[in-house]
Coordinates of N, CA and C in Angstrom, one line a residue:
P287 N -36.5 -0.9 34.3 CA -37.1 -1.3 33.6 C -37.2 -2.8 33.4
G288 N -36.4 -3.0 32.5 CA -36.3 -4.6 31.8 C -37.3 -5.3 32.2
A289 N -37.3 -6.6 32.7 CA -38.1 -7.8 33.5 C -39.7 -6.9 34.0
L290 N -38.9 -6.1 35.2 CA -40.4 -6.0 35.9 C -41.0 -4.6 35.2
G291 N -40.8 -3.8 34.7 CA -41.4 -2.8 33.5 C -42.5 -4.1 32.4
A292 N -41.7 -4.8 31.8 CA -42.2 -5.9 30.2 C -43.9 -6.1 31.7
Q293 N -43.1 -7.3 33.2 CA -44.3 -7.3 34.0 C -45.8 -6.6 34.0
L294 N -45.0 -5.1 34.7 CA -46.0 -4.3 34.8 C -47.1 -4.1 33.3
A295 N -46.4 -3.8 32.2 CA -47.1 -3.9 31.2 C -48.2 -4.8 31.1
R296 N -47.9 -6.1 31.5 CA -48.3 -7.4 31.3 C -49.4 -6.8 32.4
L297 N -49.4 -6.7 33.6 CA -50.6 -6.2 34.7 C -51.5 -5.0 33.8
R298 N -51.2 -4.7 33.5 CA -51.9 -3.2 32.8 C -52.8 -3.9 31.8
A299 N -52.3 -4.5 31.0 CA -53.1 -5.3 29.6 C -53.7 -6.4 30.2
S300 N -53.6 -7.1 31.1 CA -54.1 -8.3 31.5 C -55.8 -8.2 31.9
G301 N -56.3 -7.5 33.2 CA -57.4 -6.8 33.4 C -57.1 -7.4 34.8
V302 N -56.1 -7.9 35.1 CA -56.2 -8.7 36.7 C -55.5 -8.2 37.0
A303 N -56.2 -8.2 38.8 CA -55.2 -7.6 40.1 C -53.8 -7.8 40.4
V304 N -53.9 -9.1 40.3 CA -53.0 -9.8 41.0 C -52.3 -10.3 39.7
L305 N -50.7 -10.1 39.0 CA -49.7 -10.9 38.5 C -48.8 -11.6 39.1
G306 N -48.6 -13.0 38.8 CA -47.5 -13.4 39.3 C -46.6 -14.5 38.1
G307 N -46.2 -14.8 38.3 CA -45.0 -15.8 36.9 C -44.4 -16.5 37.2
Q308 N -44.0 -17.6 36.3 CA -43.1 -18.8 36.4 C -42.1 -18.6 37.6
A309 N -41.7 -20.0 37.9 CA -40.7 -19.8 39.0 C -40.1 -21.4 38.8
A310 N -38.5 -21.3 39.0 CA -37.5 -22.5 39.0 C -37.5 -22.9 40.3
S311 N -37.5 -24.1 40.5 CA -37.3 -25.1 42.1 C -35.2 -25.5 42.0
F312 N -34.3 -25.0 42.9 CA -33.1 -25.4 42.6 C -32.8 -26.2 44.3
W313 N -32.2 -26.9 44.3 CA -31.4 -27.2 45.2 C -30.5 -26.9 45.5
P314 N -30.1 -25.7 47.2 CA -28.8 -25.0 47.0 C -27.4 -26.0 47.1
G315 N -27.1 -27.4 47.1 CA -25.8 -27.7 47.0 C -25.9 -27.8 45.4
G316 N -26.8 -28.6 44.7 CA -26.7 -28.6 43.4 C -26.6 -29.6 42.8
E317 N -27.0 -31.0 43.8 CA -27.0 -32.0 43.3 C -28.4 -32.2 42.8
R318 N -29.3 -31.1 42.4 CA -30.0 -32.0 41.5 C -30.3 -30.7 40.5
L319 N -30.7 -30.4 39.5 CA -31.3 -29.7 38.0 C -32.5 -29.0 38.7
P320 N -32.6 -27.4 38.3 CA -33.7 -26.7 38.6 C -34.4 -27.5 38.0
R321 N -36.0 -27.3 38.1 CA -36.9 -27.8 37.7 C -38.0 -26.6 37.5
V322 N -39.1 -26.5 36.3 CA -39.7 -25.3 36.4 C -40.8 -26.0 36.7
A323 N -41.6 -25.2 37.9 CA -42.6 -25.6 38.1 C -43.9 -24.6 37.1
G324 N -44.7 -25.5 36.4 CA -45.1 -24.3 35.3 C -46.3 -24.6 36.2
R325 N -46.9 -23.2 36.3 CA -48.1 -22.2 37.1 C -48.7 -22.1 35.5
P326 N -50.6 -22.5 36.6 CA -51.2 -22.0 35.1 C -51.1 -20.2 34.6
T327 N -51.6 -20.0 33.8 CA -51.6 -18.4 33.4 C -53.0 -17.8 33.3
A328 N -53.6 -18.8 33.0 CA -55.3 -18.0 32.5 C -56.1 -18.1 34.1
P329 N -56.6 -16.5 34.3 CA -57.3 -16.4 35.8 C -58.2 -17.0 36.0
D330 N -58.9 -17.5 35.0 CA -60.1 -18.6 35.7 C -59.5 -20.1 36.2
V331 N -58.3 -20.4 35.5 CA -58.3 -21.4 36.1 C -56.9 -21.5 37.4
V332 N -56.3 -20.3 37.3 CA -55.5 -19.8 38.6 C -56.6 -20.1 40.3
A333 N -57.7 -19.3 39.8 CA -58.8 -19.1 40.4 C -59.5 -21.0 41.2
W334 N -59.6 -21.5 40.3 CA -59.7 -23.0 40.6 C -58.8 -23.7 41.7
Q335 N -57.5 -23.2 40.9 CA -56.1 -24.2 41.6 C -56.0 -23.7 42.9
L336 N -56.1 -22.2 42.7 CA -56.1 -21.4 44.4 C -56.7 -22.3 45.3
L337 N -57.9 -23.2 45.1 CA -58.9 -23.7 45.8 C -58.0 -24.9 46.2
F338 N -56.5 -25.5 45.9 CA -56.4 -26.6 46.4 C -55.1 -26.7 46.6
S339 N -54.3 -25.4 46.4 CA -53.2 -25.2 46.7 C -52.3 -24.0 46.0
C340 N -51.1 -23.4 46.5 CA -51.1 -21.9 46.1 C -50.9 -21.7 44.6
V341 N -50.6 -21.6 44.0 CA -49.9 -21.5 42.4 C -49.7 -20.2 41.8
V342 N -49.4 -18.9 43.1 CA -48.9 -17.7 42.6 C -47.4 -17.7 43.6
A343 N -46.7 -17.7 43.0 CA -45.4 -17.3 43.7 C -45.1 -16.1 43.9
H344 N -45.4 -16.2 45.4 CA -45.4 -14.3 45.8 C -44.1 -14.0 45.3
P345 N -42.6 -14.4 45.2 CA -41.7 -13.1 44.6 C -41.9 -13.2 43.6
A346 N -42.7 -13.2 42.5 CA -43.0 -13.1 41.7 C -44.2 -11.8 41.2
V347 N -44.6 -11.8 42.4 CA -46.2 -10.8 42.1 C -45.9 -9.7 41.9
V348 N -46.6 -8.4 40.6 CA -47.1 -7.7 40.9 C -48.2 -7.7 40.8
F349 N -49.0 -6.5 41.6 CA -50.1 -6.4 42.0 C -51.1 -4.7 41.8
R350 N -52.0 -4.4 40.9 CA -52.3 -2.9 41.5 C -52.8 -2.7 43.0
K351 N -51.8 -1.9 43.5 CA -51.7 -1.4 44.8 C -53.6 -0.7 45.3
D352 N -54.2 0.0 44.2 CA -55.6 0.5 44.4 C -56.5 -0.9 45.0
V353 N -56.5 -1.9 44.3 CA -56.9 -2.8 44.4 C -56.8 -3.9 46.0
V354 N -55.2 -4.0 46.2 CA -55.1 -4.8 47.2 C -54.9 -3.6 48.5
Q355 N -55.0 -2.7 48.3 CA -55.2 -2.1 49.9 C -56.1 -1.1 49.5
D356 N -57.0 -0.3 48.8 CA -58.3 -0.1 49.4 C -59.6 -0.6 49.0
E357 N -59.5 -1.8 48.2 CA -60.5 -2.9 47.8 C -60.3 -4.1 48.9
L358 N -59.7 -4.7 49.1 CA -59.0 -6.0 50.1 C -58.5 -5.5 51.2
G359 N -58.0 -4.2 51.5 CA -57.4 -4.1 53.1 C -56.0 -4.6 52.8
G360 N -55.5 -4.9 51.9 CA -54.0 -5.4 52.3 C -53.7 -6.7 52.6
Y361 N -52.3 -6.9 52.8 CA -52.2 -8.4 53.7 C -52.8 -8.2 55.1
A362 N -53.5 -9.6 55.1 CA -54.3 -10.0 56.5 C -53.3 -10.3 57.8
P363 N -52.8 -9.9 58.6 CA -52.0 -10.6 60.0 C -52.2 -12.2 60.0
G364 N -51.5 -12.7 59.6 CA -51.5 -14.5 60.5 C -50.8 -15.1 59.5
R365 N -51.0 -16.5 59.3 CA -50.6 -17.3 58.6 C -50.8 -16.9 57.2
A366 N -49.5 -17.9 55.7 CA -50.3 -17.5 54.7 C -50.8 -16.7 54.2
E367 N -49.9 -14.9 54.5 CA -50.6 -13.8 54.4 C -50.7 -13.7 52.5
D368 N -50.1 -14.3 52.2 CA -50.7 -13.9 50.4 C -51.2 -14.9 49.9
Y369 N -50.9 -16.4 50.1 CA -52.3 -16.6 50.0 C -53.5 -16.5 50.4
D370 N -53.8 -16.3 51.2 CA -55.4 -15.5 51.7 C -55.6 -14.3 51.4
L371 N -54.7 -13.4 50.1 CA -54.9 -11.9 49.8 C -55.4 -13.0 48.6
W372 N -54.4 -13.5 47.3 CA -54.9 -14.1 46.2 C -56.6 -14.1 46.3
L373 N -56.3 -15.5 47.7 CA -57.7 -16.2 47.4 C -59.1 -14.5 47.8
R374 N -58.8 -14.2 48.6 CA -59.7 -12.7 49.1 C -59.9 -11.8 47.8
A375 N -58.9 -12.0 46.7 CA -58.8 -11.4 45.6 C -60.1 -11.9 44.9
V376 N -59.5 -13.6 44.2 CA -61.0 -13.9 43.7 C -61.9 -13.8 44.4
D377 N -62.2 -14.4 45.6 CA -63.4 -14.2 45.8 C -64.2 -12.6 45.5
A378 N -63.0 -11.5 45.8 CA -64.3 -10.3 45.1 C -63.8 -10.0 44.0
G379 N -64.0 -10.8 43.1 CA -64.0 -10.4 41.5 C -62.5 -10.0 40.9
F380 N -61.9 -10.0 41.2 CA -60.8 -9.4 41.0 C -60.0 -10.6 40.2
G381 N -59.4 -10.3 39.4 CA -58.9 -11.2 38.4 C -57.0 -11.5 39.7
V382 N -56.8 -12.7 39.6 CA -55.2 -13.6 39.7 C -54.9 -14.1 38.8
G383 N -53.7 -13.9 38.2 CA -53.1 -14.6 37.1 C -51.5 -15.2 37.0
N384 N -51.2 -15.6 36.3 CA -49.5 -15.7 36.3 C -48.9 -15.1 34.6
D385 N -48.1 -14.7 34.8 CA -47.3 -14.7 33.4 C -46.7 -15.8 33.1
A386 N -46.5 -15.8 31.8 CA -45.9 -17.5 31.1 C -44.5 -16.9 31.2
S387 N -43.9 -15.9 31.9 CA -42.5 -15.9 31.7 C -41.5 -16.1 33.0
M388 N -40.7 -16.7 33.0 CA -40.0 -17.1 34.0 C -39.7 -15.9 35.1
R389 N -40.1 -16.0 36.4 CA -39.8 -14.6 37.1 C -39.0 -14.9 38.2
T390 N -38.8 -15.9 38.9 CA -38.0 -16.5 39.9 C -37.2 -17.3 40.6
W391 N -36.5 -17.5 40.6 CA -36.0 -18.9 41.3 C -36.5 -19.0 42.8
L392 N -36.9 -20.0 43.1 CA -37.4 -20.6 44.2 C -36.1 -21.8 45.1
R393 N -35.4 -21.7 46.5 CA -35.0 -22.4 46.9 C -35.5 -23.8 47.0
S394 N -35.4 -25.0 47.3 CA -36.3 -25.8 47.9 C -35.8 -26.3 49.2

């Protein structure tokens, strides 16, 4: 439960259909210190920034299955399946946001 349970509780309380989180990048050899990739949290800011780049770290995402499968049809095959799903969720009026908590590490 721990972190996942906390994020699921935030998803339920937030009113969004997709909730990501913060991610830190690291270099495999350790030659650089981890850097936090500050991601926007407010759904309207996430929606705006999604027009220019993917600001939702897929490994950090929890989502409402009923919305993603029943309303949006799930992941569409092809390239950038996650980014496509976030854009379709926003376009359909379902919120996409990010939790302010650190959720995952991404290797650069």
